[in-house]
Amino acid sequence: MALSLQQKITDPRQGVYLIGTTPPKATTPADKTARIAQKLLSRLNEIEYDGLIVYDIQDESSRVTVERPFPFHSTLDPREYSCLLQQLSQQEIITYKSVAQRDADAFGQWLTQTAQTYKLQNLVLVGSPSSNGEIKLSLPLAYQQLAEHPAQFYLGGVAIAERHAKKGNEHLRLIDKSAQGCEFFISQAVYNAQATIDLLTSYARSCKQQGLRPKRIILTFTPCGGEQTLTFMQWLGISVPEGSQYRILDAENPLNESIKICRDNLQQILQHCAKLEIPLGLNVESLTNRREEIDASIRLFRLLKAMMELHLAEKEVA
Amino acid sequence: MALSLQQKITDPRQGVYLIGTTPPKATTPADKTARIAQKLLSRLNEIEYDGLIVYDIQDESSRVTVERPFPFHSTLDPREYSCLLQQLSQQEIITYKSVAQRDADAFGQWLTQTAQTYKLQNLVLVGSPSSNGEIKLSLPLAYQQLAEHPAQFYLGGVAIAERHAKKGNEHLRLIDKSAQGCEFFISQAVYNAQATIDLLTSYARSCKQQGLRPKRIILTFTPCGGEQTLTFMQWLGISVPEGSQYRILDAENPLNESIKICRDNLQQILQHCAKLEIPLGLNVESLTNRREEIDASIRLFRLLKAMMELHLAEKEVA
């Protein structure tokens, strides 16, 4: 029996390697949804990964005034798609849930249904995308409700290096979230290596001061095929340094160039954070459904996983 | 569904990563054999591999006059142990078979039993360890018999760089063996990187001249914990350069030093052979049943696999 996702997340000698995906549009008929899932899984045949992440896409137009580069479509319930992927792949699934839109009663029912109907255990709760929108349930209250729920969930949170760069306190939020039950964190897509290094370094330092064992932080990476995806990444709040923007836009093969940027960024992070004792992981996602970007995300996954495995394996014989 | 071992061996973009093991002593009772197998598999939980190799250990004392450093014990039938490992692990198994000891009739029955009783498909046939011993069945005749057998086997052969260093024709033997049905080759333990590079380079060159597609060559590596294992390796015919011998013997941690030598050797092979278009693979074995050497073989596997995966992934974005 291979190690379970929880065992891997808990064991600092292990790497954790995930693939992120979004559910199909809400209007997709069931047979087409199954075909989409099967197609995704058959593309993932050639790589070895520990589980899938299914995002909960919300209309975040309250967050920014700039127009969304790709139009927003509401999606199928992420739990439905998670459940399908779990059945088809026998892989473990981590399901995102945006909690602000509905009240505590509705969230309680959602939790029960998630465990009983959808048989899902691994959740990442996400708060409101902005403080402007109406918040029917706060993240701390949702965490509390989940902790008190009779079903056993395995909980993760999000880690936003960009927020750390602005406010300087994301590392304390991670410690807070751990106290509220988070066992791991998943970052936003990394294009700004320094912001990630700063967050990881501050987090490790505060954990040490407080005598805490750092939780695993899973770093998200995504290929970028050109201007439209780049604009979308920036719309999502991903910080892309100017140099990297031009490196992608001016390249003969922008997708492969973005993969090389991700490689360079991960290399920098591994070097700077080698001594920090934070267990890291990887999550690779494709921000669009374009065939080339999905293929590129598979190349990216393989490259970054090999780098991280090499880093971990070298540590063991040092 | 993950790719099958055959699919991986056939697809040059994939790496192939195997673990080599020997059956327990012939006198081992069934329940103890099962415990040994389970213990091995539970240690392999933490790594991702594509299959297991089960060796056929023969008393090779006819080959050399020097005393065997570890006494020879005849083992359980490799097919029995392969079958058990296949059932317990759901992994694919490659089973070695030394063919010289029995005649064609016996080999024919052996093939039928291997397919029907033991449900094994992947075989590596090995010829006589020396030309001194009595040969009841030659390797070419065994290949022919296997090709004509109604069961579908997937056949591999051995590749000995040390033989190439001496006689200079091992690359032609590989081409011969391919013509006789071999779909892949497995090397002896590599400690002499240059001998392996020479064999691979000559093989690629001759394939090109003859318009053949090179078969996958799976390179075997093994950790070495000190003098006794080193003497055994040399007894087996593994060439260990003088510098590497002293590097191991004089090291504070000989096992980790031997892992670093293997890493340096694989690095050298990957660099020299990057342009050759021979699909490579790895096989990591522990030559003794000492706990530390088995643990070291797991560290070695992880390190070399990460290096080869990185090499392949870099190629894809070059």
XYZ file of C-alpha atoms in Angstrom:
636
model
C 0.000 0.000 0.000
C 1.368 3.419 -0.979
C 1.319 6.136 1.659
C -1.930 8.074 1.988
C -2.056 11.800 1.232
C -2.358 12.568 4.956
C 0.648 10.379 5.754
C 2.654 12.165 3.076
C 1.599 15.623 4.259
C 2.555 14.674 7.816
C 5.967 13.126 7.037
C 8.549 15.891 6.416
C 10.861 13.489 4.529
C 8.200 13.069 1.859
C 7.345 15.456 -0.951
C 3.681 16.127 -1.754
C 2.735 16.567 -5.394
C -0.731 17.674 -6.460
C -2.582 18.664 -9.602
C -5.089 21.531 -9.435
C -8.199 21.686 -11.586
C -11.540 23.476 -11.835
C -14.958 21.874 -12.277
C -16.627 22.191 -15.696
C -19.275 24.869 -16.324
C -22.504 24.500 -14.369
C -24.468 23.785 -17.545
C -22.334 20.768 -18.544
C -24.419 17.589 -18.920
C -23.390 14.591 -16.789
C -21.996 12.491 -19.656
C -19.854 15.368 -20.874
C -18.584 15.981 -17.328
C -17.518 12.344 -17.109
C -15.727 12.645 -20.462
C -13.911 15.793 -19.298
C -12.816 14.048 -16.094
C -11.653 10.971 -17.974
C -9.736 13.074 -20.456
C -7.982 14.920 -17.652
C -7.088 11.673 -15.880
C -5.796 10.023 -19.027
C -3.475 12.993 -19.563
C -2.232 12.557 -16.011
C -1.390 8.883 -16.657
C 2.153 9.720 -17.532
C 2.962 11.441 -14.236
C 2.978 10.267 -10.628
C 0.992 12.529 -8.327
C -0.462 12.225 -4.838
C -3.862 13.770 -5.347
C -6.032 16.337 -7.099
C -7.212 19.745 -5.939
C -10.641 20.924 -7.093
C -11.157 24.682 -6.846
C -14.313 26.545 -5.950
C -14.495 29.368 -8.494
C -16.460 32.411 -7.390
C -17.377 35.559 -9.253
C -14.759 37.788 -7.679
C -15.805 40.933 -9.550
C -16.443 42.653 -6.189
C -12.711 42.414 -5.529
C -11.398 44.518 -8.394
C -12.787 47.058 -10.816
C -10.785 45.796 -13.795
C -12.708 43.576 -16.194
C -12.105 39.793 -15.884
C -10.027 38.731 -18.932
C -11.877 35.411 -19.223
C -15.658 35.714 -18.617
C -16.881 34.196 -15.341
C -18.991 31.045 -15.637
C -20.407 29.442 -12.561
C -19.271 25.839 -12.322
C -20.634 22.514 -11.196
C -20.547 21.968 -7.456
C -16.837 21.244 -6.756
C -17.939 18.358 -4.522
C -19.725 16.663 -7.367
C -16.656 16.908 -9.575
C -14.364 15.862 -6.684
C -16.514 12.837 -6.023
C -16.433 11.855 -9.696
C -12.644 12.272 -9.904
C -12.208 10.253 -6.731
C -14.269 7.403 -8.145
C -12.592 7.436 -11.550
C -9.001 7.820 -10.367
C -8.861 6.225 -6.910
C -6.751 9.271 -6.047
C -7.316 11.473 -3.045
C -9.017 14.815 -3.628
C -8.753 18.145 -1.822
C -11.859 20.250 -2.346
C -11.923 24.044 -1.965
C -14.941 25.738 -0.414
C -15.648 29.444 -0.423
C -17.613 30.030 2.778
C -18.718 33.699 2.743
C -21.782 33.391 0.515
C -24.043 31.379 2.797
C -24.846 31.384 6.509
C -23.867 29.019 9.318
C -26.923 26.781 8.982
C -26.336 26.283 5.285
C -22.627 25.574 5.951
C -23.521 22.970 8.583
C -25.703 21.162 6.067
C -22.974 21.513 3.462
C -20.475 19.813 5.797
C -22.809 16.903 6.541
C -23.563 16.405 2.859
C -19.868 16.643 1.947
C -19.015 13.793 4.301
C -22.072 11.618 3.800
C -23.178 12.102 0.207
C -19.905 13.010 -1.463
C -17.539 11.011 0.816
C -14.982 13.814 0.791
C -12.593 14.359 3.656
C -9.932 16.868 2.579
C -11.128 20.481 2.509
C -9.600 23.902 2.044
C -11.887 26.701 3.254
C -11.524 30.107 1.639
C -12.847 33.403 3.039
C -14.420 36.284 1.181
C -12.429 37.480 -1.835
C -12.721 41.080 -0.604
C -13.997 42.995 2.381
C -16.497 44.796 0.112
C -18.818 41.880 -0.543
C -21.410 40.785 1.969
C -19.991 38.140 4.331
C -22.648 35.751 5.613
C -20.129 33.497 7.361
C -16.616 34.446 8.442
C -13.681 32.083 7.998
C -13.020 31.718 11.785
C -16.657 30.787 12.398
C -16.537 28.286 9.540
C -13.355 26.737 11.021
C -15.066 26.459 14.392
C -18.135 24.840 12.863
C -15.982 22.356 10.980
C -14.020 21.465 14.128
C -17.244 20.805 16.013
C -18.819 18.762 13.215
C -19.101 15.015 13.935
C -17.482 14.032 10.596
C -13.669 13.895 10.521
C -12.316 16.374 8.004
C -8.677 16.985 7.090
C -8.376 20.744 6.801
C -6.081 23.019 4.839
C -5.894 26.767 4.327
C -4.616 29.167 1.697
C -1.310 31.042 1.988
C -0.965 34.251 -0.006
C 2.575 35.572 -0.386
C 1.235 38.666 -2.145
C -0.765 39.546 0.963
C 2.405 39.095 3.010
C 4.256 41.477 0.696
C 1.543 44.102 1.301
C 0.621 43.635 4.953
C 3.573 41.687 6.378
C 1.425 39.455 8.579
C 0.486 36.448 6.458
C 2.862 34.245 8.514
C 0.866 35.081 11.654
C -2.359 34.298 9.828
C -0.941 30.852 9.017
C -0.165 30.276 12.701
C -3.683 31.479 13.593
C -5.214 29.158 11.021
C -3.176 26.219 12.341
C -4.574 26.898 15.799
C -8.012 26.765 14.169
C -7.326 23.332 12.675
C -5.419 23.801 9.412
C -2.970 20.936 8.855
C -1.448 22.279 5.627
C -1.501 25.333 3.382
C -1.744 25.824 -0.351
C -0.283 28.944 -1.930
C -1.526 31.027 -4.798
C 0.449 30.571 -8.040
C 4.077 31.532 -7.423
C 5.712 33.900 -9.896
C 7.315 36.170 -7.333
C 9.913 33.930 -5.693
C 11.080 36.594 -3.259
C 7.578 37.182 -1.835
C 7.288 33.420 -1.226
C 10.754 33.254 0.366
C 9.858 36.174 2.641
C 6.635 34.512 3.763
C 8.292 31.119 4.350
C 11.202 32.679 6.245
C 8.928 34.739 8.518
C 6.665 31.747 9.076
C 9.565 29.459 10.050
C 10.964 32.146 12.351
C 7.680 32.739 14.176
C 7.057 29.001 14.507
C 10.485 28.623 16.109
C 9.868 31.515 18.503
C 6.550 30.009 19.540
C 7.830 26.424 19.690
C 5.502 25.285 16.895
C 6.193 22.713 14.200
C 5.641 24.378 10.820
C 2.849 22.909 8.726
C 3.428 21.780 5.168
C 3.154 24.557 2.595
C 2.186 23.440 -0.879
C 3.436 25.863 -3.518
C 1.268 26.327 -6.585
C 2.833 26.807 -9.999
C 1.159 27.341 -13.349
C 2.438 27.752 -16.895
C 1.577 30.950 -18.752
C 1.130 30.850 -22.511
C 1.007 34.556 -23.267
C -0.618 37.931 -22.778
C -4.184 36.851 -22.054
C -3.225 34.288 -19.383
C -0.759 36.781 -17.934
C -3.490 39.420 -17.635
C -5.738 36.827 -16.021
C -3.029 35.886 -13.511
C -2.634 39.533 -12.565
C -6.414 39.893 -12.307
C -6.370 36.961 -9.864
C -3.851 38.858 -7.744
C -0.742 36.870 -8.708
C 2.334 39.090 -8.612
C 4.475 38.644 -11.728
C 7.731 40.637 -11.671
C 8.268 42.882 -14.690
C 11.333 40.927 -15.820
C 9.366 37.672 -15.857
C 6.493 39.297 -17.765
C 8.780 40.378 -20.588
C 10.665 37.081 -20.476
C 7.360 35.350 -21.262
C 5.955 37.885 -23.727
C 9.161 38.234 -25.748
C 9.957 34.513 -25.872
C 9.749 32.431 -29.013
C 8.006 29.725 -26.957
C 6.224 31.595 -24.132
C 4.879 28.405 -22.509
C 8.296 26.769 -22.214
C 9.769 30.089 -21.105
C 7.202 30.305 -18.301
C 8.126 26.738 -17.281
C 11.770 27.796 -17.086
C 10.802 30.812 -14.967
C 8.927 28.500 -12.596
C 11.975 26.219 -12.487
C 14.247 29.161 -11.655
C 11.796 30.359 -8.997
C 11.529 26.964 -7.335
C 15.323 26.628 -7.409
C 15.643 29.992 -5.661
C 13.029 29.051 -3.064
C 14.663 25.677 -2.343
C 18.062 27.312 -1.947
C 16.888 30.110 0.322
C 14.598 27.919 2.405
C 16.769 24.770 2.640
C 17.454 25.336 6.339
C 13.959 26.389 7.378
C 12.506 22.967 8.159
C 9.185 23.808 6.542
C 7.954 20.746 4.636
C 7.053 21.919 1.141
C 4.868 20.503 -1.580
C 3.873 21.310 -5.123
C 0.572 21.934 -6.821
C 0.543 22.460 -10.567
C -2.523 23.837 -12.279
C -3.480 25.034 -15.716
C -5.374 28.325 -15.611
C -7.050 27.719 -18.949
C -8.453 24.655 -20.663
C -6.294 25.173 -23.743
C -4.707 21.934 -24.774
C -1.202 23.430 -24.970
C -1.422 24.929 -21.484
C -2.584 21.614 -20.030
C 0.280 19.783 -21.761
C 2.653 22.449 -20.500
C 1.366 21.967 -16.954
C 2.279 18.277 -17.208
C 5.814 19.166 -18.350
C 5.992 21.725 -15.542
C 4.819 19.201 -12.954
C 7.402 16.659 -13.994
C 10.247 19.172 -13.941
C 9.405 20.745 -10.589
C 8.673 17.404 -8.934
C 12.061 16.056 -10.055
C 13.766 19.180 -8.648
C 12.048 18.861 -5.296
C 12.651 15.104 -5.106
C 16.317 15.676 -5.894
C 16.479 18.331 -3.176
C 14.903 15.970 -0.622
C 17.017 12.983 -1.697
C 20.244 15.005 -1.504
C 19.316 16.018 2.054
C 19.065 12.352 3.054
C 22.643 11.575 2.039
C 24.212 14.880 3.079
C -4.894 3.785 -14.944
C -1.161 4.312 -14.646
C 1.006 3.178 -17.559
C 2.013 -0.486 -17.579
C 5.656 -1.488 -17.312
C 5.679 -2.481 -20.994
C 4.199 0.896 -21.990
C 6.849 2.670 -19.954
C 9.688 0.586 -21.375
C 8.414 1.301 -24.888
C 7.908 5.069 -24.495
C 11.280 6.858 -24.678
C 9.861 9.945 -22.910
C 9.265 7.875 -19.783
C 11.787 6.789 -17.189
C 11.682 3.204 -15.904
C 12.492 2.645 -12.238
C 12.879 -0.826 -10.770
C 13.907 -2.461 -7.529
C 16.009 -5.633 -7.638
C 15.744 -8.372 -5.047
C 16.696 -12.028 -4.483
C 14.400 -14.815 -3.262
C 14.871 -16.039 0.322
C 16.893 -19.207 1.005
C 15.417 -22.451 -0.306
C 14.781 -23.713 3.211
C 12.600 -20.752 4.223
C 9.122 -21.843 5.338
C 6.143 -20.308 3.468
C 4.959 -18.079 6.305
C 8.436 -16.640 6.771
C 8.745 -16.049 3.020
C 5.498 -14.066 3.114
C 6.791 -12.012 6.038
C 10.052 -11.272 4.198
C 8.104 -10.172 1.128
C 5.770 -7.986 3.151
C 8.669 -6.401 4.990
C 10.387 -5.568 1.714
C 7.210 -4.086 0.250
C 6.480 -2.020 3.337
C 9.954 -0.497 3.077
C 9.248 0.347 -0.544
C 6.056 2.205 0.429
C 7.858 5.486 0.565
C 9.155 5.373 -2.985
C 7.430 5.243 -6.358
C 8.716 2.434 -8.572
C 7.476 0.673 -11.694
C 8.194 -2.928 -10.818
C 10.421 -5.445 -9.099
C 13.196 -7.638 -10.471
C 13.680 -11.086 -8.926
C 17.095 -12.612 -9.562
C 17.957 -16.240 -10.174
C 21.038 -16.847 -8.023
C 23.268 -19.672 -9.184
C 26.366 -21.125 -7.628
C 28.871 -19.424 -9.904
C 31.933 -21.020 -8.308
C 32.829 -22.539 -11.692
C 33.390 -18.985 -12.930
C 36.230 -17.947 -10.629
C 38.723 -19.628 -8.365
C 38.496 -16.988 -5.630
C 36.308 -17.906 -2.665
C 32.810 -16.398 -2.581
C 32.817 -13.759 0.209
C 29.250 -14.594 1.237
C 28.536 -18.350 1.215
C 26.228 -19.550 -1.568
C 22.753 -20.672 -0.533
C 20.343 -21.996 -3.084
C 17.138 -19.969 -3.028
C 13.444 -20.538 -3.466
C 12.301 -20.769 -7.077
C 12.422 -17.131 -8.281
C 9.005 -17.710 -9.902
C 7.432 -18.574 -6.598
C 8.792 -15.432 -4.992
C 7.860 -13.328 -8.061
C 4.335 -14.654 -7.941
C 4.037 -13.831 -4.245
C 5.410 -10.306 -4.722
C 3.041 -9.748 -7.643
C 0.061 -10.775 -5.549
C 1.072 -8.753 -2.498
C 2.136 -5.584 -4.293
C 0.064 -5.452 -7.484
C 3.334 -4.376 -9.090
C 4.804 -5.886 -12.219
C 7.659 -8.332 -11.787
C 10.594 -9.194 -14.025
C 11.927 -12.677 -13.277
C 15.462 -13.801 -14.126
C 16.081 -17.322 -15.382
C 19.423 -18.983 -15.739
C 18.971 -21.424 -18.623
C 22.193 -23.449 -18.892
C 21.534 -26.017 -16.142
C 18.675 -27.935 -17.767
C 17.835 -29.167 -21.267
C 15.343 -27.940 -23.860
C 12.510 -30.229 -22.732
C 12.818 -29.053 -19.159
C 12.941 -25.422 -20.330
C 9.785 -25.899 -22.392
C 7.948 -27.189 -19.336
C 9.407 -24.357 -17.302
C 7.981 -21.800 -19.766
C 4.513 -23.350 -19.708
C 4.474 -23.459 -15.933
C 5.772 -19.883 -15.687
C 2.865 -18.598 -17.763
C 0.098 -20.860 -16.468
C 0.917 -21.584 -12.846
C 2.888 -18.500 -11.868
C 1.189 -16.003 -14.214
C 4.490 -14.304 -14.997
C 5.114 -12.537 -18.265
C 8.344 -10.548 -17.974
C 11.505 -12.638 -18.188
C 15.222 -12.052 -18.426
C 17.114 -15.115 -19.602
C 20.721 -15.500 -18.527
C 23.295 -17.811 -20.103
C 25.993 -19.829 -18.427
C 28.151 -17.864 -15.947
C 31.284 -19.267 -17.603
C 32.271 -21.413 -20.546
C 33.791 -23.962 -18.150
C 30.548 -25.344 -16.732
C 28.412 -27.837 -18.622
C 25.849 -26.070 -20.832
C 22.696 -28.139 -21.334
C 20.864 -25.333 -23.147
C 22.444 -22.383 -24.916
C 21.005 -18.872 -24.665
C 20.182 -18.635 -28.426
C 18.273 -21.924 -28.280
C 16.423 -20.770 -25.187
C 15.471 -17.510 -26.973
C 14.193 -19.488 -29.923
C 12.165 -21.791 -27.722
C 10.643 -18.838 -25.906
C 9.729 -17.110 -29.186
C 7.976 -20.270 -30.416
C 6.144 -20.869 -27.169
C 2.363 -20.214 -27.325
C 2.395 -17.974 -24.204
C 3.209 -14.299 -24.724
C 6.350 -13.362 -22.821
C 7.982 -9.956 -22.622
C 11.684 -10.619 -22.872
C 14.754 -8.786 -21.624
C 18.454 -9.551 -21.623
C 21.513 -8.643 -19.607
C 24.079 -6.029 -20.676
C 27.568 -6.317 -19.199
C 29.760 -3.236 -19.616
C 32.686 -5.119 -18.066
C 32.496 -7.672 -20.876
C 32.506 -4.776 -23.364
C 35.623 -3.361 -21.717
C 37.361 -6.715 -22.200
C 36.084 -7.942 -25.550
C 34.680 -4.773 -27.186
C 31.666 -6.521 -28.700
C 28.932 -6.342 -26.064
C 27.071 -3.739 -28.179
C 26.834 -6.267 -31.023
C 25.608 -8.914 -28.605
C 22.801 -6.518 -27.599
C 21.805 -6.094 -31.244
C 21.927 -9.881 -31.682
C 19.794 -10.405 -28.621
C 17.251 -7.834 -29.866
C 16.964 -9.787 -33.095
C 16.261 -12.825 -30.924
C 13.422 -11.067 -29.110
C 14.898 -8.966 -26.310
C 12.870 -5.775 -25.794
C 15.062 -4.271 -23.054
C 18.340 -4.859 -21.266
C 19.387 -4.757 -17.636
C 22.982 -3.989 -16.748
C 25.163 -5.382 -14.013
C 25.762 -2.949 -11.102
C 27.452 0.180 -12.431
C 30.540 1.422 -10.621
C 32.670 2.018 -13.679
C 30.895 4.895 -15.419
C 33.299 4.983 -18.342
C 32.766 1.309 -19.215
C 28.993 1.958 -19.285
C 29.410 5.105 -21.386
C 31.602 3.179 -23.852
C 29.052 0.400 -24.200
C 26.113 2.821 -24.602
C 27.985 4.934 -27.139
C 29.009 1.942 -29.255
C 25.508 0.492 -29.036
C 23.869 3.755 -30.169
C 26.378 4.093 -32.991
C 25.843 0.568 -34.324
C 22.052 0.923 -34.049
C 22.250 4.094 -36.124
C 24.451 2.439 -38.749
C 22.026 -0.484 -39.015
C 18.885 1.683 -38.895
C 17.703 0.119 -35.628
C 15.889 1.802 -32.764
C 17.925 1.256 -29.589
C 16.190 -0.753 -26.896
C 15.858 0.554 -23.362
C 18.875 -0.102 -21.160
C 18.167 -0.294 -17.461
C 21.218 0.577 -15.408
C 21.654 -1.221 -12.103
C 23.077 0.583 -9.084
C 23.748 -0.729 -5.612
C 25.057 0.846 -2.431
C 28.220 -0.586 -0.880
C 28.643 -0.512 2.880
C 32.278 -1.528 3.162
C 35.009 -4.035 2.503
C 33.004 -7.261 2.533
C 30.336 -6.000 0.097
C 33.062 -4.493 -2.058
C 34.873 -7.843 -2.242
C 31.580 -9.522 -3.112
C 30.921 -6.998 -5.896
C 34.319 -7.714 -7.356
C 33.714 -11.446 -7.017
C 30.501 -10.932 -9.026
C 32.561 -9.304 -11.768
C 31.593 -5.685 -11.088
C 34.438 -3.359 -11.996
C 35.060 -0.794 -9.250
C 37.762 1.767 -10.116
C 40.523 2.084 -7.549
C 39.605 5.679 -6.703
C 36.037 4.661 -5.909
C 37.210 1.734 -3.773
C 39.275 4.002 -1.551
C 36.576 6.663 -1.531
C 34.248 4.059 0.018
C 36.751 2.366 2.320
C 38.192 5.597 3.714
C 34.859 7.364 4.203
C 33.354 8.117 7.588
C 30.021 6.911 6.225
C 30.877 4.351 3.500
C 27.227 3.720 2.561
C 26.467 7.384 1.922
C 29.802 7.757 0.162
C 28.892 4.887 -2.173
C 25.537 6.603 -2.866
C 27.408 9.774 -3.813
C 29.699 7.761 -6.112
C 26.621 6.277 -7.799
C 25.167 9.793 -8.124
C 28.381 11.078 -9.704
C 28.501 8.072 -12.041
C 24.893 8.512 -13.178
C 25.524 12.233 -13.697
C 28.510 11.423 -15.886
C 26.544 8.834 -17.874
C 23.597 11.201 -18.406
C 25.916 13.965 -19.592
C 27.928 11.803 -21.964
C 24.918 9.944 -23.322
C 22.399 12.820 -23.500
C 22.461 12.866 -27.307
C 22.457 9.102 -27.878
C 18.694 8.532 -27.936
C 18.971 5.340 -25.914
C 16.078 5.236 -23.459
C 17.547 4.508 -20.048
C 16.123 3.151 -16.843
C 17.253 2.432 -13.318
C 17.334 -0.666 -11.190
C 18.455 -0.367 -7.594
C 19.317 -3.447 -5.603
C 20.820 -4.236 -2.244
C 23.471 -6.946 -2.456
C 23.067 -7.947 1.173
C 20.085 -8.244 3.477
C 21.635 -5.928 6.064
C 19.087 -3.412 7.217
C 21.416 -0.444 6.621
C 22.201 -1.502 3.062
C 18.512 -1.907 2.278
C 17.738 1.532 3.724
C 20.649 2.935 1.738
C 19.279 1.365 -1.446
C 16.021 3.269 -0.863
C 17.916 6.564 -0.457
C 19.932 5.676 -3.571
C 16.795 4.890 -5.568
C 15.167 8.174 -4.647
C 18.245 10.220 -5.504
C 18.996 8.566 -8.851
C 15.346 8.555 -9.903
C 15.071 12.297 -9.195
C 18.219 12.912 -11.255
C 16.944 10.923 -14.193
C 13.475 12.469 -14.011
C 15.052 15.921 -13.930
C 17.171 15.019 -16.942
C 14.103 13.825 -18.878
C 11.934 16.773 -17.807
C 14.630 19.288 -18.796
C 14.785 17.664 -22.231
C 11.049 18.258 -22.714
C 11.340 22.025 -22.240
C 14.697 22.505 -23.941
